[in-house]
Amino acid sequence: EIVLTQSPGTLSLSPGERATLSCRASQSVSNNYLAWYQQKPGQAPRLLIFGAFSRATGIPDRFSGSGSGTDFTLIISRLEPEDFAVYYCQQYGSSPLTFGGGTKVEIK
Amino acid sequence: EVQLLESGGGLVQPGGSLRLSCAVSGFTFSSYAMSWVRQAPGKGLEWVSSISGSGGVTYYADSVKGRFTNSRDNSKNMVYLQMNSLKAEDTALYYCAKDKGFGVLTPIDYWGQGTLVTVSS
């Protein structure tokens, strides 16, 4: 099983700042099949990024993904008020599919 | 518009069974894999199971393997999760989700609102 470790656990930032979220895998993610999801309180998650760097439909370009192998990054270039949420990475390259523990981006 | 509507959650005693259902609309159902993901209260996301578009391939998390069965009826646009031998640690909000592709190794692009399963005596 591939274990995904997200860091930091909590990121305290102000609107307009840049957020950098990390997702590290215990072994290489096949085909860089790594996705990022956003979840707000009381809501279902939303797909942001798949294939490590491809934005999902309707996702603004301030969200970008990068990385390969075992190290992946989600960058939010300028935080908007609606971006404060919990972010999860997921590898879907091999079974069992696994999620990271999440990074909470909170308002400073 | 893609819609996923889960039902079947509720309170069940340890060792009991429950069957979750997910009614789907808004896309060509048989062309896409479907997944179940759960979230314990106040916790993160945990992938449970995925089933291919044809239903011929299913994958399970080790925590549910042998106890849960994922199935689908492409004639009814329905997905099911049969949960047996339930444990307290199965307590969670269970999401039905549409995968982005036909095969099981694809990301999730649509989620339902979830159905709550509580395992307690």
Short mmCIF file of C-alpha atoms in Angstrom, two decimals:
data_model
loop_
_atom_site.label_atom_id
_atom_site.label_comp_id
_atom_site.label_asym_id
_atom_site.label_seq_id
_atom_site.Cartn_x
_atom_site.Cartn_y
_atom_site.Cartn_z
CA GLU A 1 0.00 0.00 0.00
CA ILE A 2 1.29 3.45 -0.91
CA VAL A 3 1.17 5.78 2.08
CA LEU A 4 0.73 9.47 1.25
CA THR A 5 2.04 12.00 3.75
CA GLN A 6 0.80 15.56 3.40
CA SER A 7 2.52 18.55 4.89
CA PRO A 8 2.04 20.82 6.60
CA GLY A 9 -0.99 19.68 8.54
CA THR A 10 -2.24 23.25 8.76
CA LEU A 11 -1.24 26.29 6.71
CA SER A 12 -2.18 29.71 8.07
CA LEU A 13 -2.15 32.34 5.34
CA SER A 14 -3.84 35.58 4.32
CA PRO A 15 -5.91 36.15 1.18
CA GLY A 16 -3.63 37.02 -1.72
CA GLU A 17 -0.75 34.93 -0.41
CA ARG A 18 0.71 31.88 -2.11
CA ALA A 19 0.03 28.43 -0.68
CA THR A 20 2.36 25.49 -1.22
CA LEU A 21 1.09 22.06 -0.19
CA SER A 22 3.20 18.92 -0.26
CA CYS A 23 2.28 15.27 -0.78
CA ARG A 24 4.98 12.65 -0.40
CA ALA A 25 4.45 9.00 -1.33
CA SER A 26 6.09 6.02 0.38
CA GLN A 27 6.86 4.59 -3.07
CA SER A 28 6.69 5.82 -6.62
CA VAL A 29 3.19 6.61 -7.88
CA SER A 30 2.56 4.68 -11.06
CA ASN A 31 2.19 6.91 -14.14
CA ASN A 32 2.13 9.91 -11.78
CA TYR A 33 -1.52 9.12 -11.16
CA LEU A 34 -1.84 11.69 -8.40
CA ALA A 35 -4.93 13.82 -7.79
CA TRP A 36 -5.74 16.74 -5.52
CA TYR A 37 -9.16 17.43 -4.01
CA GLN A 38 -10.59 20.37 -2.09
CA GLN A 39 -13.16 19.87 0.66
CA LYS A 40 -15.07 22.60 2.45
CA PRO A 41 -17.00 22.00 5.69
CA GLY A 42 -20.23 20.11 5.12
CA GLN A 43 -19.50 19.56 1.44
CA ALA A 44 -18.29 16.69 -0.69
CA PRO A 45 -14.75 16.91 -2.05
CA ARG A 46 -14.08 18.50 -5.41
CA LEU A 47 -11.48 17.36 -7.93
CA LEU A 48 -8.87 20.03 -8.62
CA ILE A 49 -5.93 18.29 -10.28
CA PHE A 50 -5.39 14.84 -11.83
CA GLY A 51 -2.39 13.22 -13.43
CA ALA A 52 -0.21 15.33 -11.13
CA PHE A 53 -0.65 18.56 -13.10
CA SER A 54 -3.84 18.56 -15.22
CA ARG A 55 -6.55 20.89 -13.98
CA ALA A 56 -10.06 19.50 -13.78
CA THR A 57 -12.92 21.18 -15.64
CA GLY A 58 -13.75 24.61 -14.29
CA ILE A 59 -10.79 24.87 -11.93
CA PRO A 60 -9.18 28.33 -11.98
CA ASP A 61 -5.60 28.62 -13.15
CA ARG A 62 -4.41 29.86 -9.77
CA PHE A 63 -4.37 26.14 -8.86
CA SER A 64 -1.41 24.23 -10.25
CA GLY A 65 0.06 20.82 -9.60
CA SER A 66 3.55 19.54 -10.12
CA GLY A 67 5.86 16.68 -9.23
CA SER A 68 6.55 13.11 -10.14
CA GLY A 69 7.56 9.81 -8.60
CA THR A 70 7.20 10.29 -4.86
CA ASP A 71 7.04 14.07 -4.43
CA PHE A 72 4.09 16.17 -5.51
CA THR A 73 3.05 19.76 -4.89
CA LEU A 74 -0.15 21.77 -5.12
CA ILE A 75 0.30 25.51 -5.43
CA ILE A 76 -2.43 28.10 -5.04
CA SER A 77 -0.81 31.21 -6.48
CA ARG A 78 -3.01 33.83 -4.79
CA LEU A 79 -5.47 32.71 -2.16
CA GLU A 80 -9.05 33.79 -2.64
CA PRO A 81 -11.50 33.73 0.31
CA GLU A 82 -13.21 30.64 -1.12
CA ASP A 83 -9.92 28.69 -1.19
CA PHE A 84 -9.73 28.24 2.57
CA ALA A 85 -10.51 24.55 2.95
CA VAL A 86 -8.94 21.14 3.44
CA TYR A 87 -6.92 19.67 0.58
CA TYR A 88 -6.29 15.97 0.02
CA CYS A 89 -3.98 14.19 -2.37
CA GLN A 90 -4.86 10.75 -3.71
CA GLN A 91 -2.87 8.21 -5.67
CA TYR A 92 -4.87 6.10 -8.10
CA GLY A 93 -1.98 4.37 -9.84
CA SER A 94 -2.25 1.14 -7.90
CA SER A 95 -4.68 -0.63 -5.63
CA PRO A 96 -5.40 0.02 -2.87
CA LEU A 97 -6.04 3.61 -3.86
CA THR A 98 -5.01 5.87 -1.00
CA PHE A 99 -5.56 9.40 0.25
CA GLY A 100 -3.23 11.59 2.21
CA GLY A 101 -4.25 12.85 5.63
CA GLY A 102 -5.05 16.33 4.34
CA THR A 103 -3.76 19.88 4.71
CA LYS A 104 -6.02 22.52 6.17
CA VAL A 105 -5.54 25.98 4.68
CA GLU A 106 -6.90 28.46 7.20
CA ILE A 107 -7.16 32.22 7.32
CA LYS A 108 -4.38 33.85 9.28
CA GLU B 1 -26.05 17.42 -15.01
CA VAL B 2 -24.35 14.60 -13.14
CA GLN B 3 -26.29 13.52 -10.06
CA LEU B 4 -25.41 10.89 -7.48
CA LEU B 5 -27.91 10.10 -4.73
CA GLU B 6 -26.96 7.73 -1.95
CA SER B 7 -29.41 5.97 0.32
CA GLY B 8 -29.48 3.12 2.80
CA GLY B 9 -27.43 4.52 5.64
CA GLY B 10 -28.50 4.30 9.25
CA LEU B 11 -27.79 2.86 12.66
CA VAL B 12 -26.75 -0.80 12.80
CA GLN B 13 -25.36 -3.00 15.56
CA PRO B 14 -21.83 -4.41 15.41
CA GLY B 15 -21.84 -7.57 13.34
CA GLY B 16 -24.85 -6.42 11.39
CA SER B 17 -25.34 -5.71 7.70
CA LEU B 18 -26.39 -2.77 5.61
CA ARG B 19 -26.78 -2.18 1.89
CA LEU B 20 -26.05 1.22 0.45
CA SER B 21 -27.49 2.25 -2.88
CA CYS B 22 -26.51 5.03 -5.25
CA ALA B 23 -28.82 6.24 -8.00
CA VAL B 24 -26.99 7.91 -10.84
CA SER B 25 -28.03 10.18 -13.70
CA GLY B 26 -26.62 12.69 -16.16
CA PHE B 27 -24.01 10.57 -17.92
CA THR B 28 -23.55 7.27 -19.75
CA PHE B 29 -23.36 5.14 -16.66
CA SER B 30 -21.80 1.99 -18.12
CA SER B 31 -18.87 3.99 -19.52
CA TYR B 32 -17.48 4.94 -16.15
CA ALA B 33 -16.08 3.24 -13.10
CA MET B 34 -17.68 4.06 -9.78
CA SER B 35 -16.20 4.30 -6.32
CA TRP B 36 -17.16 4.41 -2.67
CA VAL B 37 -15.18 6.66 -0.34
CA ARG B 38 -15.88 7.12 3.36
CA GLN B 39 -15.10 9.76 5.92
CA ALA B 40 -15.29 9.09 9.63
CA PRO B 41 -16.61 12.02 11.71
CA GLY B 42 -13.95 14.73 11.84
CA LYS B 43 -11.45 12.61 9.92
CA GLY B 44 -9.97 12.41 6.45
CA LEU B 45 -11.04 10.57 3.33
CA GLU B 46 -10.65 6.81 3.01
CA TRP B 47 -11.10 5.00 -0.29
CA VAL B 48 -13.31 1.91 0.15
CA SER B 49 -13.86 0.30 -3.23
CA SER B 50 -14.04 0.85 -6.98
CA ILE B 51 -15.84 -1.04 -9.71
CA SER B 52 -15.17 -0.82 -13.43
CA GLY B 53 -17.74 0.36 -15.95
CA SER B 54 -18.68 -3.18 -16.91
CA GLY B 55 -18.66 -4.39 -13.32
CA GLY B 56 -16.08 -7.01 -14.20
CA VAL B 57 -13.29 -5.58 -12.04
CA THR B 58 -13.58 -4.56 -8.41
CA TYR B 59 -10.94 -3.37 -5.96
CA TYR B 60 -11.28 -3.06 -2.20
CA ALA B 61 -9.42 -1.48 0.67
CA ASP B 62 -7.83 -4.05 2.94
CA SER B 63 -9.97 -2.76 5.81
CA VAL B 64 -13.18 -3.93 4.10
CA LYS B 65 -12.01 -6.81 1.91
CA GLY B 66 -14.08 -9.93 2.53
CA ARG B 67 -16.81 -7.97 4.31
CA PHE B 68 -18.01 -5.45 1.70
CA THR B 69 -19.19 -6.14 -1.85
CA ASN B 70 -19.35 -3.47 -4.51
CA SER B 71 -21.74 -4.11 -7.41
CA ARG B 72 -23.62 -2.26 -10.10
CA ASP B 73 -26.67 -2.66 -12.31
CA ASN B 74 -26.03 -0.87 -15.58
CA SER B 75 -29.64 -1.39 -16.67
CA LYS B 76 -30.85 0.63 -13.67
CA ASN B 77 -27.98 3.15 -13.33
CA MET B 78 -27.40 1.94 -9.78
CA VAL B 79 -24.38 1.13 -7.65
CA TYR B 80 -24.55 -0.85 -4.43
CA LEU B 81 -22.30 -1.44 -1.45
CA GLN B 82 -23.25 -4.50 0.58
CA MET B 83 -21.65 -4.20 4.00
CA ASN B 84 -21.51 -7.25 6.27
CA SER B 85 -19.89 -7.94 9.64
CA LEU B 86 -19.92 -4.24 10.41
CA LYS B 87 -17.56 -2.86 13.03
CA ALA B 88 -17.57 0.36 15.03
CA GLU B 89 -14.68 1.61 12.91
CA ASP B 90 -16.91 1.43 9.81
CA THR B 91 -18.88 4.39 11.18
CA ALA B 92 -18.58 7.12 8.57
CA LEU B 93 -20.23 9.19 5.90
CA TYR B 94 -20.15 7.05 2.76
CA TYR B 95 -19.80 8.86 -0.54
CA CYS B 96 -20.78 7.39 -3.87
CA ALA B 97 -18.53 8.79 -6.56
CA LYS B 98 -18.15 8.75 -10.33
CA ASP B 99 -14.70 8.02 -11.67
CA LYS B 100 -13.23 9.93 -14.57
CA GLY B 101 -12.70 6.83 -16.71
CA PHE B 102 -13.94 3.32 -17.48
CA GLY B 103 -11.24 1.47 -15.57
CA VAL B 104 -10.84 1.42 -11.81
CA LEU B 105 -7.53 3.30 -11.70
CA THR B 106 -8.93 6.74 -12.41
CA PRO B 107 -9.58 9.81 -10.26
CA ILE B 108 -13.01 10.80 -8.98
CA ASP B 109 -14.65 13.71 -10.78
CA TYR B 110 -18.12 13.75 -9.18
CA TRP B 111 -19.28 13.01 -5.66
CA GLY B 112 -22.64 12.45 -4.03
CA GLN B 113 -23.55 14.13 -0.76
CA GLY B 114 -23.04 10.96 1.25
CA THR B 115 -25.08 8.69 3.48
CA LEU B 116 -24.22 8.24 7.16
CA VAL B 117 -23.56 4.79 8.56
CA THR B 118 -23.34 4.44 12.33
CA VAL B 119 -22.28 1.13 13.84
CA SER B 120 -23.11 1.05 17.53
CA SER B 121 -24.87 -1.06 20.10
#
